[in-house]
Amino acid sequence: ADPAKYPDKSVKQSVLAALKVRYRHIDTSLRYGNGLGEREVGEVIHESGILREEIVVVTKLYNVFRGPEDVEVNLVISLQNLGFG
């Protein structure tokens, strides 16, 4: 989510609304808002009261981490952003 285009916490509000109507698959990326999207997704998952095992979270490899030696770096950053690391 680009903070210049979307109001503060709009990702969090959207994900919470989706979880309330039983969506259980969330797609995000480190690229969205330079990690802001992942952080808000992680916050709402932890605050939702829904078991983590019930929610599928997909994130993507940011293009700047495409070198084999950089994949783990991206993974660690994403897991920390989501609060799963």
PDB file of N, CA, C and O in Angstrom:
ATOM      1  N   ALA A   1       0.844  -1.184   0.000  1.00  0.00           N
ATOM      2  CA  ALA A   1       0.000   0.000   0.000  1.00  0.00           C
ATOM      3  C   ALA A   1       0.880   1.234   0.000  1.00  0.00           C
ATOM      4  O   ALA A   1       1.743   1.369   0.849  1.00  0.00           O
ATOM      5  N   ASP A   2       0.651   2.085  -0.938  1.00  0.00           N
ATOM      6  CA  ASP A   2       1.409   3.316  -1.041  1.00  0.00           C
ATOM      7  C   ASP A   2       0.791   4.333  -0.085  1.00  0.00           C
ATOM      8  O   ASP A   2      -0.351   4.748  -0.262  1.00  0.00           O
ATOM      9  N   PRO A   3       1.541   4.744   0.960  1.00  0.00           N
ATOM     10  CA  PRO A   3       0.983   5.695   1.924  1.00  0.00           C
ATOM     11  C   PRO A   3       0.517   7.002   1.285  1.00  0.00           C
ATOM     12  O   PRO A   3      -0.351   7.671   1.835  1.00  0.00           O
ATOM     13  N   ALA A   4       1.060   7.338   0.129  1.00  0.00           N
ATOM     14  CA  ALA A   4       0.622   8.561  -0.545  1.00  0.00           C
ATOM     15  C   ALA A   4      -0.765   8.400  -1.161  1.00  0.00           C
ATOM     16  O   ALA A   4      -1.465   9.372  -1.391  1.00  0.00           O
ATOM     17  N   LYS A   5      -1.163   7.166  -1.421  1.00  0.00           N
ATOM     18  CA  LYS A   5      -2.453   6.907  -2.069  1.00  0.00           C
ATOM     19  C   LYS A   5      -3.531   6.428  -1.110  1.00  0.00           C
ATOM     20  O   LYS A   5      -4.712   6.592  -1.369  1.00  0.00           O
ATOM     21  N   TYR A   6      -3.118   5.749  -0.031  1.00  0.00           N
ATOM     22  CA  TYR A   6      -4.085   5.144   0.874  1.00  0.00           C
ATOM     23  C   TYR A   6      -3.958   5.744   2.271  1.00  0.00           C
ATOM     24  O   TYR A   6      -2.857   5.985   2.746  1.00  0.00           O
ATOM     25  N   PRO A   7      -5.063   5.960   2.943  1.00  0.00           N
ATOM     26  CA  PRO A   7      -5.014   6.519   4.291  1.00  0.00           C
ATOM     27  C   PRO A   7      -4.276   5.593   5.256  1.00  0.00           C
ATOM     28  O   PRO A   7      -4.200   4.379   5.036  1.00  0.00           O
ATOM     29  N   ASP A   8      -3.762   6.167   6.316  1.00  0.00           N
ATOM     30  CA  ASP A   8      -3.067   5.415   7.352  1.00  0.00           C
ATOM     31  C   ASP A   8      -3.945   4.263   7.849  1.00  0.00           C
ATOM     32  O   ASP A   8      -5.129   4.445   8.114  1.00  0.00           O
ATOM     33  N   LYS A   9      -3.343   3.110   7.962  1.00  0.00           N
ATOM     34  CA  LYS A   9      -3.983   1.884   8.468  1.00  0.00           C
ATOM     35  C   LYS A   9      -5.082   1.339   7.565  1.00  0.00           C
ATOM     36  O   LYS A   9      -5.881   0.502   7.987  1.00  0.00           O
ATOM     37  N   SER A  10      -5.153   1.757   6.307  1.00  0.00           N
ATOM     38  CA  SER A  10      -6.210   1.250   5.428  1.00  0.00           C
ATOM     39  C   SER A  10      -6.006  -0.225   5.101  1.00  0.00           C
ATOM     40  O   SER A  10      -6.977  -0.962   4.928  1.00  0.00           O
ATOM     41  N   VAL A  11      -4.757  -0.679   5.019  1.00  0.00           N
ATOM     42  CA  VAL A  11      -4.501  -2.105   4.787  1.00  0.00           C
ATOM     43  C   VAL A  11      -5.027  -2.897   5.976  1.00  0.00           C
ATOM     44  O   VAL A  11      -5.730  -3.895   5.818  1.00  0.00           O
ATOM     45  N   LYS A  12      -4.699  -2.442   7.156  1.00  0.00           N
ATOM     46  CA  LYS A  12      -5.142  -3.123   8.375  1.00  0.00           C
ATOM     47  C   LYS A  12      -6.665  -3.213   8.420  1.00  0.00           C
ATOM     48  O   LYS A  12      -7.227  -4.260   8.720  1.00  0.00           O
ATOM     49  N   GLN A  13      -7.346  -2.117   8.112  1.00  0.00           N
ATOM     50  CA  GLN A  13      -8.809  -2.104   8.129  1.00  0.00           C
ATOM     51  C   GLN A  13      -9.386  -3.061   7.088  1.00  0.00           C
ATOM     52  O   GLN A  13     -10.359  -3.764   7.356  1.00  0.00           O
ATOM     53  N   SER A  14      -8.768  -3.095   5.913  1.00  0.00           N
ATOM     54  CA  SER A  14      -9.247  -3.978   4.839  1.00  0.00           C
ATOM     55  C   SER A  14      -9.072  -5.446   5.206  1.00  0.00           C
ATOM     56  O   SER A  14      -9.966  -6.264   4.995  1.00  0.00           O
ATOM     57  N   VAL A  15      -7.910  -5.788   5.761  1.00  0.00           N
ATOM     58  CA  VAL A  15      -7.649  -7.182   6.135  1.00  0.00           C
ATOM     59  C   VAL A  15      -8.567  -7.595   7.274  1.00  0.00           C
ATOM     60  O   VAL A  15      -9.120  -8.704   7.263  1.00  0.00           O
ATOM     61  N   LEU A  16      -8.781  -6.730   8.236  1.00  0.00           N
ATOM     62  CA  LEU A  16      -9.687  -7.049   9.336  1.00  0.00           C
ATOM     63  C   LEU A  16     -11.101  -7.291   8.813  1.00  0.00           C
ATOM     64  O   LEU A  16     -11.760  -8.255   9.211  1.00  0.00           O
ATOM     65  N   ALA A  17     -11.549  -6.455   7.898  1.00  0.00           N
ATOM     66  CA  ALA A  17     -12.885  -6.641   7.316  1.00  0.00           C
ATOM     67  C   ALA A  17     -12.971  -7.977   6.581  1.00  0.00           C
ATOM     68  O   ALA A  17     -13.978  -8.690   6.688  1.00  0.00           O
ATOM     69  N   ALA A  18     -11.918  -8.328   5.865  1.00  0.00           N
ATOM     70  CA  ALA A  18     -11.907  -9.606   5.135  1.00  0.00           C
ATOM     71  C   ALA A  18     -11.937 -10.789   6.104  1.00  0.00           C
ATOM     72  O   ALA A  18     -12.674 -11.755   5.891  1.00  0.00           O
ATOM     73  N   LEU A  19     -11.158 -10.714   7.178  1.00  0.00           N
ATOM     74  CA  LEU A  19     -11.145 -11.801   8.158  1.00  0.00           C
ATOM     75  C   LEU A  19     -12.507 -11.954   8.829  1.00  0.00           C
ATOM     76  O   LEU A  19     -12.942 -13.078   9.107  1.00  0.00           O
ATOM     77  N   LYS A  20     -13.180 -10.851   9.060  1.00  0.00           N
ATOM     78  CA  LYS A  20     -14.497 -10.899   9.709  1.00  0.00           C
ATOM     79  C   LYS A  20     -15.529 -11.625   8.858  1.00  0.00           C
ATOM     80  O   LYS A  20     -16.464 -12.208   9.389  1.00  0.00           O
ATOM     81  N   VAL A  21     -15.361 -11.589   7.527  1.00  0.00           N
ATOM     82  CA  VAL A  21     -16.304 -12.301   6.654  1.00  0.00           C
ATOM     83  C   VAL A  21     -15.718 -13.642   6.198  1.00  0.00           C
ATOM     84  O   VAL A  21     -16.128 -14.203   5.202  1.00  0.00           O
ATOM     85  N   ARG A  22     -14.732 -14.132   6.960  1.00  0.00           N
ATOM     86  CA  ARG A  22     -14.176 -15.481   6.845  1.00  0.00           C
ATOM     87  C   ARG A  22     -13.170 -15.690   5.723  1.00  0.00           C
ATOM     88  O   ARG A  22     -12.884 -16.829   5.359  1.00  0.00           O
ATOM     89  N   TYR A  23     -12.634 -14.622   5.149  1.00  0.00           N
ATOM     90  CA  TYR A  23     -11.497 -14.807   4.246  1.00  0.00           C
ATOM     91  C   TYR A  23     -10.351 -15.350   5.084  1.00  0.00           C
ATOM     92  O   TYR A  23     -10.140 -14.903   6.212  1.00  0.00           O
ATOM     93  N   ARG A  24      -9.597 -16.301   4.535  1.00  0.00           N
ATOM     94  CA  ARG A  24      -8.474 -16.877   5.277  1.00  0.00           C
ATOM     95  C   ARG A  24      -7.209 -16.971   4.424  1.00  0.00           C
ATOM     96  O   ARG A  24      -6.275 -17.658   4.788  1.00  0.00           O
ATOM     97  N   HIS A  25      -7.194 -16.279   3.300  1.00  0.00           N
ATOM     98  CA  HIS A  25      -6.004 -16.230   2.442  1.00  0.00           C
ATOM     99  C   HIS A  25      -5.648 -14.766   2.228  1.00  0.00           C
ATOM    100  O   HIS A  25      -6.451 -13.995   1.711  1.00  0.00           O
ATOM    101  N   ILE A  26      -4.449 -14.382   2.661  1.00  0.00           N
ATOM    102  CA  ILE A  26      -4.017 -12.991   2.549  1.00  0.00           C
ATOM    103  C   ILE A  26      -2.740 -12.948   1.729  1.00  0.00           C
ATOM    104  O   ILE A  26      -1.793 -13.679   2.004  1.00  0.00           O
ATOM    105  N   ASP A  27      -2.710 -12.096   0.728  1.00  0.00           N
ATOM    106  CA  ASP A  27      -1.559 -11.940  -0.148  1.00  0.00           C
ATOM    107  C   ASP A  27      -0.933 -10.576   0.101  1.00  0.00           C
ATOM    108  O   ASP A  27      -1.632  -9.568   0.116  1.00  0.00           O
ATOM    109  N   THR A  28       0.361 -10.551   0.302  1.00  0.00           N
ATOM    110  CA  THR A  28       1.051  -9.296   0.564  1.00  0.00           C
ATOM    111  C   THR A  28       2.441  -9.343  -0.067  1.00  0.00           C
ATOM    112  O   THR A  28       2.777 -10.298  -0.759  1.00  0.00           O
ATOM    113  N   SER A  29       3.241  -8.313   0.168  1.00  0.00           N
ATOM    114  CA  SER A  29       4.607  -8.274  -0.355  1.00  0.00           C
ATOM    115  C   SER A  29       5.407  -7.232   0.411  1.00  0.00           C
ATOM    116  O   SER A  29       4.853  -6.219   0.849  1.00  0.00           O
ATOM    117  N   LEU A  30       6.698  -7.472   0.533  1.00  0.00           N
ATOM    118  CA  LEU A  30       7.602  -6.485   1.112  1.00  0.00           C
ATOM    119  C   LEU A  30       7.540  -5.190   0.311  1.00  0.00           C
ATOM    120  O   LEU A  30       7.673  -4.097   0.844  1.00  0.00           O
ATOM    121  N   ARG A  31       7.287  -5.303  -0.967  1.00  0.00           N
ATOM    122  CA  ARG A  31       7.256  -4.137  -1.853  1.00  0.00           C
ATOM    123  C   ARG A  31       6.111  -3.169  -1.526  1.00  0.00           C
ATOM    124  O   ARG A  31       6.234  -1.969  -1.726  1.00  0.00           O
ATOM    125  N   TYR A  32       5.010  -3.675  -1.011  1.00  0.00           N
ATOM    126  CA  TYR A  32       3.854  -2.818  -0.750  1.00  0.00           C
ATOM    127  C   TYR A  32       4.162  -1.865   0.404  1.00  0.00           C
ATOM    128  O   TYR A  32       4.242  -2.264   1.559  1.00  0.00           O
ATOM    129  N   GLY A  33       4.357  -0.609   0.071  1.00  0.00           N
ATOM    130  CA  GLY A  33       4.633   0.397   1.085  1.00  0.00           C
ATOM    131  C   GLY A  33       5.946   0.172   1.803  1.00  0.00           C
ATOM    132  O   GLY A  33       6.083   0.530   2.958  1.00  0.00           O
ATOM    133  N   ASN A  34       6.897  -0.465   1.101  1.00  0.00           N
ATOM    134  CA  ASN A  34       8.217  -0.749   1.681  1.00  0.00           C
ATOM    135  C   ASN A  34       8.083  -1.508   3.005  1.00  0.00           C
ATOM    136  O   ASN A  34       8.725  -1.183   3.996  1.00  0.00           O
ATOM    137  N   GLY A  35       7.219  -2.507   3.020  1.00  0.00           N
ATOM    138  CA  GLY A  35       7.015  -3.338   4.197  1.00  0.00           C
ATOM    139  C   GLY A  35       5.827  -2.938   5.048  1.00  0.00           C
ATOM    140  O   GLY A  35       5.407  -3.692   5.924  1.00  0.00           O
ATOM    141  N   LEU A  36       5.262  -1.767   4.786  1.00  0.00           N
ATOM    142  CA  LEU A  36       4.118  -1.302   5.576  1.00  0.00           C
ATOM    143  C   LEU A  36       2.935  -2.264   5.456  1.00  0.00           C
ATOM    144  O   LEU A  36       2.285  -2.589   6.446  1.00  0.00           O
ATOM    145  N   GLY A  37       2.680  -2.749   4.239  1.00  0.00           N
ATOM    146  CA  GLY A  37       1.572  -3.692   4.043  1.00  0.00           C
ATOM    147  C   GLY A  37       1.757  -4.942   4.876  1.00  0.00           C
ATOM    148  O   GLY A  37       0.827  -5.396   5.545  1.00  0.00           O
ATOM    149  N   GLU A  38       2.966  -5.500   4.857  1.00  0.00           N
ATOM    150  CA  GLU A  38       3.227  -6.705   5.655  1.00  0.00           C
ATOM    151  C   GLU A  38       3.057  -6.424   7.143  1.00  0.00           C
ATOM    152  O   GLU A  38       2.475  -7.239   7.869  1.00  0.00           O
ATOM    153  N   ARG A  39       3.554  -5.294   7.603  1.00  0.00           N
ATOM    154  CA  ARG A  39       3.441  -4.976   9.030  1.00  0.00           C
ATOM    155  C   ARG A  39       1.973  -4.858   9.455  1.00  0.00           C
ATOM    156  O   ARG A  39       1.578  -5.368  10.504  1.00  0.00           O
ATOM    157  N   GLU A  40       1.165  -4.206   8.627  1.00  0.00           N
ATOM    158  CA  GLU A  40      -0.261  -4.064   8.974  1.00  0.00           C
ATOM    159  C   GLU A  40      -0.978  -5.409   8.902  1.00  0.00           C
ATOM    160  O   GLU A  40      -1.839  -5.694   9.737  1.00  0.00           O
ATOM    161  N   VAL A  41      -0.630  -6.236   7.919  1.00  0.00           N
ATOM    162  CA  VAL A  41      -1.222  -7.578   7.838  1.00  0.00           C
ATOM    163  C   VAL A  41      -0.888  -8.356   9.102  1.00  0.00           C
ATOM    164  O   VAL A  41      -1.752  -8.983   9.724  1.00  0.00           O
ATOM    165  N   GLY A  42       0.384  -8.319   9.508  1.00  0.00           N
ATOM    166  CA  GLY A  42       0.800  -9.021  10.720  1.00  0.00           C
ATOM    167  C   GLY A  42       0.077  -8.522  11.955  1.00  0.00           C
ATOM    168  O   GLY A  42      -0.372  -9.317  12.797  1.00  0.00           O
ATOM    169  N   GLU A  43      -0.058  -7.208  12.073  1.00  0.00           N
ATOM    170  CA  GLU A  43      -0.750  -6.634  13.232  1.00  0.00           C
ATOM    171  C   GLU A  43      -2.180  -7.139  13.333  1.00  0.00           C
ATOM    172  O   GLU A  43      -2.629  -7.548  14.400  1.00  0.00           O
ATOM    173  N   VAL A  44      -2.891  -7.098  12.227  1.00  0.00           N
ATOM    174  CA  VAL A  44      -4.304  -7.482  12.276  1.00  0.00           C
ATOM    175  C   VAL A  44      -4.464  -8.982  12.524  1.00  0.00           C
ATOM    176  O   VAL A  44      -5.379  -9.399  13.226  1.00  0.00           O
ATOM    177  N   ILE A  45      -3.559  -9.789  11.996  1.00  0.00           N
ATOM    178  CA  ILE A  45      -3.636 -11.234  12.263  1.00  0.00           C
ATOM    179  C   ILE A  45      -3.457 -11.484  13.756  1.00  0.00           C
ATOM    180  O   ILE A  45      -4.219 -12.241  14.363  1.00  0.00           O
ATOM    181  N   HIS A  46      -2.472 -10.841  14.359  1.00  0.00           N
ATOM    182  CA  HIS A  46      -2.222 -11.036  15.785  1.00  0.00           C
ATOM    183  C   HIS A  46      -3.359 -10.499  16.647  1.00  0.00           C
ATOM    184  O   HIS A  46      -3.651 -11.064  17.700  1.00  0.00           O
ATOM    185  N   GLU A  47      -3.999  -9.439  16.217  1.00  0.00           N
ATOM    186  CA  GLU A  47      -5.080  -8.819  16.989  1.00  0.00           C
ATOM    187  C   GLU A  47      -6.445  -9.461  16.737  1.00  0.00           C
ATOM    188  O   GLU A  47      -7.380  -9.238  17.504  1.00  0.00           O
ATOM    189  N   SER A  48      -6.556 -10.258  15.672  1.00  0.00           N
ATOM    190  CA  SER A  48      -7.863 -10.775  15.259  1.00  0.00           C
ATOM    191  C   SER A  48      -8.434 -11.845  16.184  1.00  0.00           C
ATOM    192  O   SER A  48      -9.644 -12.053  16.212  1.00  0.00           O
ATOM    193  N   GLY A  49      -7.557 -12.549  16.896  1.00  0.00           N
ATOM    194  CA  GLY A  49      -8.024 -13.655  17.723  1.00  0.00           C
ATOM    195  C   GLY A  49      -8.210 -14.945  16.949  1.00  0.00           C
ATOM    196  O   GLY A  49      -8.564 -15.970  17.514  1.00  0.00           O
ATOM    197  N   ILE A  50      -7.977 -14.907  15.656  1.00  0.00           N
ATOM    198  CA  ILE A  50      -8.082 -16.102  14.810  1.00  0.00           C
ATOM    199  C   ILE A  50      -6.764 -16.857  14.902  1.00  0.00           C
ATOM    200  O   ILE A  50      -5.684 -16.251  14.855  1.00  0.00           O
ATOM    201  N   LEU A  51      -6.836 -18.157  15.032  1.00  0.00           N
ATOM    202  CA  LEU A  51      -5.618 -18.963  15.109  1.00  0.00           C
ATOM    203  C   LEU A  51      -4.775 -18.769  13.854  1.00  0.00           C
ATOM    204  O   LEU A  51      -5.298 -18.789  12.733  1.00  0.00           O
ATOM    205  N   ARG A  52      -3.495 -18.587  14.036  1.00  0.00           N
ATOM    206  CA  ARG A  52      -2.573 -18.381  12.913  1.00  0.00           C
ATOM    207  C   ARG A  52      -2.657 -19.544  11.918  1.00  0.00           C
ATOM    208  O   ARG A  52      -2.569 -19.355  10.710  1.00  0.00           O
ATOM    209  N   GLU A  53      -2.859 -20.740  12.416  1.00  0.00           N
ATOM    210  CA  GLU A  53      -2.934 -21.938  11.569  1.00  0.00           C
ATOM    211  C   GLU A  53      -4.127 -21.905  10.617  1.00  0.00           C
ATOM    212  O   GLU A  53      -4.170 -22.648   9.645  1.00  0.00           O
ATOM    213  N   GLU A  54      -5.098 -21.064  10.893  1.00  0.00           N
ATOM    214  CA  GLU A  54      -6.287 -20.966  10.059  1.00  0.00           C
ATOM    215  C   GLU A  54      -6.122 -19.968   8.914  1.00  0.00           C
ATOM    216  O   GLU A  54      -6.992 -19.872   8.056  1.00  0.00           O
ATOM    217  N   ILE A  55      -5.039 -19.212   8.924  1.00  0.00           N
ATOM    218  CA  ILE A  55      -4.852 -18.150   7.931  1.00  0.00           C
ATOM    219  C   ILE A  55      -3.646 -18.471   7.059  1.00  0.00           C
ATOM    220  O   ILE A  55      -2.562 -18.746   7.558  1.00  0.00           O
ATOM    221  N   VAL A  56      -3.859 -18.423   5.757  1.00  0.00           N
ATOM    222  CA  VAL A  56      -2.768 -18.617   4.793  1.00  0.00           C
ATOM    223  C   VAL A  56      -2.267 -17.237   4.383  1.00  0.00           C
ATOM    224  O   VAL A  56      -3.039 -16.407   3.918  1.00  0.00           O
ATOM    225  N   VAL A  57      -0.976 -17.004   4.589  1.00  0.00           N
ATOM    226  CA  VAL A  57      -0.376 -15.729   4.218  1.00  0.00           C
ATOM    227  C   VAL A  57       0.656 -15.988   3.132  1.00  0.00           C
ATOM    228  O   VAL A  57       1.540 -16.822   3.288  1.00  0.00           O
ATOM    229  N   VAL A  58       0.520 -15.266   2.033  1.00  0.00           N
ATOM    230  CA  VAL A  58       1.453 -15.367   0.919  1.00  0.00           C
ATOM    231  C   VAL A  58       2.151 -14.023   0.781  1.00  0.00           C
ATOM    232  O   VAL A  58       1.501 -12.982   0.776  1.00  0.00           O
ATOM    233  N   THR A  59       3.462 -14.058   0.704  1.00  0.00           N
ATOM    234  CA  THR A  59       4.211 -12.854   0.395  1.00  0.00           C
ATOM    235  C   THR A  59       5.127 -13.188  -0.774  1.00  0.00           C
ATOM    236  O   THR A  59       5.269 -14.360  -1.134  1.00  0.00           O
ATOM    237  N   LYS A  60       5.675 -12.170  -1.370  1.00  0.00           N
ATOM    238  CA  LYS A  60       6.461 -12.392  -2.586  1.00  0.00           C
ATOM    239  C   LYS A  60       7.873 -11.874  -2.439  1.00  0.00           C
ATOM    240  O   LYS A  60       8.144 -11.007  -1.617  1.00  0.00           O
ATOM    241  N   LEU A  61       8.753 -12.419  -3.266  1.00  0.00           N
ATOM    242  CA  LEU A  61      10.136 -11.982  -3.305  1.00  0.00           C
ATOM    243  C   LEU A  61      10.196 -10.626  -4.003  1.00  0.00           C
ATOM    244  O   LEU A  61       9.757 -10.484  -5.138  1.00  0.00           O
ATOM    245  N   TYR A  62      10.700  -9.630  -3.307  1.00  0.00           N
ATOM    246  CA  TYR A  62      10.859  -8.286  -3.866  1.00  0.00           C
ATOM    247  C   TYR A  62      11.986  -8.361  -4.895  1.00  0.00           C
ATOM    248  O   TYR A  62      13.017  -8.977  -4.662  1.00  0.00           O
ATOM    249  N   ASN A  63      11.793  -7.739  -6.033  1.00  0.00           N
ATOM    250  CA  ASN A  63      12.716  -7.860  -7.161  1.00  0.00           C
ATOM    251  C   ASN A  63      14.166  -7.520  -6.801  1.00  0.00           C
ATOM    252  O   ASN A  63      15.093  -8.096  -7.364  1.00  0.00           O
ATOM    253  N   VAL A  64      14.391  -6.610  -5.876  1.00  0.00           N
ATOM    254  CA  VAL A  64      15.769  -6.248  -5.517  1.00  0.00           C
ATOM    255  C   VAL A  64      16.473  -7.367  -4.756  1.00  0.00           C
ATOM    256  O   VAL A  64      17.686  -7.329  -4.584  1.00  0.00           O
ATOM    257  N   PHE A  65      15.745  -8.390  -4.317  1.00  0.00           N
ATOM    258  CA  PHE A  65      16.315  -9.536  -3.605  1.00  0.00           C
ATOM    259  C   PHE A  65      16.349 -10.785  -4.476  1.00  0.00           C
ATOM    260  O   PHE A  65      16.265 -11.895  -3.987  1.00  0.00           O
ATOM    261  N   ARG A  66      16.477 -10.635  -5.783  1.00  0.00           N
ATOM    262  CA  ARG A  66      16.368 -11.777  -6.684  1.00  0.00           C
ATOM    263  C   ARG A  66      17.623 -12.641  -6.746  1.00  0.00           C
ATOM    264  O   ARG A  66      17.585 -13.743  -7.249  1.00  0.00           O
ATOM    265  N   GLY A  67      18.753 -12.152  -6.263  1.00  0.00           N
ATOM    266  CA  GLY A  67      19.971 -12.964  -6.254  1.00  0.00           C
ATOM    267  C   GLY A  67      19.828 -14.103  -5.262  1.00  0.00           C
ATOM    268  O   GLY A  67      19.229 -13.932  -4.191  1.00  0.00           O
ATOM    269  N   PRO A  68      20.345 -15.288  -5.590  1.00  0.00           N
ATOM    270  CA  PRO A  68      20.216 -16.438  -4.688  1.00  0.00           C
ATOM    271  C   PRO A  68      20.662 -16.132  -3.258  1.00  0.00           C
ATOM    272  O   PRO A  68      20.060 -16.620  -2.302  1.00  0.00           O
ATOM    273  N   GLU A  69      21.678 -15.321  -3.111  1.00  0.00           N
ATOM    274  CA  GLU A  69      22.183 -14.992  -1.776  1.00  0.00           C
ATOM    275  C   GLU A  69      21.278 -14.019  -1.034  1.00  0.00           C
ATOM    276  O   GLU A  69      21.417 -13.831   0.182  1.00  0.00           O
ATOM    277  N   ASP A  70      20.325 -13.413  -1.736  1.00  0.00           N
ATOM    278  CA  ASP A  70      19.437 -12.413  -1.131  1.00  0.00           C
ATOM    279  C   ASP A  70      18.057 -12.945  -0.748  1.00  0.00           C
ATOM    280  O   ASP A  70      17.315 -12.266  -0.044  1.00  0.00           O
ATOM    281  N   VAL A  71      17.721 -14.140  -1.212  1.00  0.00           N
ATOM    282  CA  VAL A  71      16.376 -14.678  -0.970  1.00  0.00           C
ATOM    283  C   VAL A  71      16.105 -14.811   0.524  1.00  0.00           C
ATOM    284  O   VAL A  71      15.053 -14.399   1.017  1.00  0.00           O
ATOM    285  N   GLU A  72      17.061 -15.345   1.254  1.00  0.00           N
ATOM    286  CA  GLU A  72      16.862 -15.518   2.693  1.00  0.00           C
ATOM    287  C   GLU A  72      16.722 -14.170   3.401  1.00  0.00           C
ATOM    288  O   GLU A  72      15.950 -14.033   4.344  1.00  0.00           O
ATOM    289  N   VAL A  73      17.445 -13.163   2.926  1.00  0.00           N
ATOM    290  CA  VAL A  73      17.344 -11.819   3.504  1.00  0.00           C
ATOM    291  C   VAL A  73      15.909 -11.313   3.376  1.00  0.00           C
ATOM    292  O   VAL A  73      15.320 -10.823   4.343  1.00  0.00           O
ATOM    293  N   ASN A  74      15.331 -11.445   2.183  1.00  0.00           N
ATOM    294  CA  ASN A  74      13.942 -11.020   1.957  1.00  0.00           C
ATOM    295  C   ASN A  74      12.996 -11.806   2.864  1.00  0.00           C
ATOM    296  O   ASN A  74      12.090 -11.233   3.476  1.00  0.00           O
ATOM    297  N   LEU A  75      13.217 -13.110   2.967  1.00  0.00           N
ATOM    298  CA  LEU A  75      12.354 -13.950   3.794  1.00  0.00           C
ATOM    299  C   LEU A  75      12.391 -13.506   5.255  1.00  0.00           C
ATOM    300  O   LEU A  75      11.346 -13.352   5.893  1.00  0.00           O
ATOM    301  N   VAL A  76      13.583 -13.264   5.778  1.00  0.00           N
ATOM    302  CA  VAL A  76      13.716 -12.837   7.172  1.00  0.00           C
ATOM    303  C   VAL A  76      13.020 -11.500   7.400  1.00  0.00           C
ATOM    304  O   VAL A  76      12.302 -11.320   8.391  1.00  0.00           O
ATOM    305  N   ILE A  77      13.211 -10.551   6.494  1.00  0.00           N
ATOM    306  CA  ILE A  77      12.561  -9.244   6.621  1.00  0.00           C
ATOM    307  C   ILE A  77      11.042  -9.398   6.614  1.00  0.00           C
ATOM    308  O   ILE A  77      10.335  -8.814   7.444  1.00  0.00           O
ATOM    309  N   SER A  78      10.526 -10.195   5.676  1.00  0.00           N
ATOM    310  CA  SER A  78       9.073 -10.387   5.583  1.00  0.00           C
ATOM    311  C   SER A  78       8.520 -11.060   6.834  1.00  0.00           C
ATOM    312  O   SER A  78       7.484 -10.646   7.357  1.00  0.00           O
ATOM    313  N   LEU A  79       9.211 -12.082   7.328  1.00  0.00           N
ATOM    314  CA  LEU A  79       8.745 -12.757   8.541  1.00  0.00           C
ATOM    315  C   LEU A  79       8.744 -11.802   9.745  1.00  0.00           C
ATOM    316  O   LEU A  79       7.811 -11.822  10.553  1.00  0.00           O
ATOM    317  N   GLN A  80       9.752 -10.955   9.829  1.00  0.00           N
ATOM    318  CA  GLN A  80       9.789  -9.973  10.923  1.00  0.00           C
ATOM    319  C   GLN A  80       8.663  -8.957  10.769  1.00  0.00           C
ATOM    320  O   GLN A  80       7.999  -8.611  11.746  1.00  0.00           O
ATOM    321  N   ASN A  81       8.464  -8.464   9.539  1.00  0.00           N
ATOM    322  CA  ASN A  81       7.374  -7.509   9.302  1.00  0.00           C
ATOM    323  C   ASN A  81       6.030  -8.098   9.712  1.00  0.00           C
ATOM    324  O   ASN A  81       5.192  -7.416  10.301  1.00  0.00           O
ATOM    325  N   LEU A  82       5.816  -9.358   9.365  1.00  0.00           N
ATOM    326  CA  LEU A  82       4.550 -10.012   9.670  1.00  0.00           C
ATOM    327  C   LEU A  82       4.430 -10.412  11.142  1.00  0.00           C
ATOM    328  O   LEU A  82       3.349 -10.771  11.602  1.00  0.00           O
ATOM    329  N   GLY A  83       5.534 -10.362  11.845  1.00  0.00           N
ATOM    330  CA  GLY A  83       5.534 -10.778  13.252  1.00  0.00           C
ATOM    331  C   GLY A  83       5.567 -12.276  13.410  1.00  0.00           C
ATOM    332  O   GLY A  83       5.181 -12.809  14.437  1.00  0.00           O
ATOM    333  N   PHE A  84       6.046 -12.972  12.380  1.00  0.00           N
ATOM    334  CA  PHE A  84       6.112 -14.434  12.396  1.00  0.00           C
ATOM    335  C   PHE A  84       7.525 -14.935  12.653  1.00  0.00           C
ATOM    336  O   PHE A  84       7.748 -16.123  12.717  1.00  0.00           O
ATOM    337  N   GLY A  85       8.484 -14.021  12.744  1.00  0.00           N
ATOM    338  CA  GLY A  85       9.888 -14.437  12.848  1.00  0.00           C
ATOM    339  C   GLY A  85      10.417 -14.448  14.248  1.00  0.00           C
ATOM    340  O   GLY A  85       9.862 -14.130  15.223  1.00  0.00           O
TER     341      GLY A  85
END
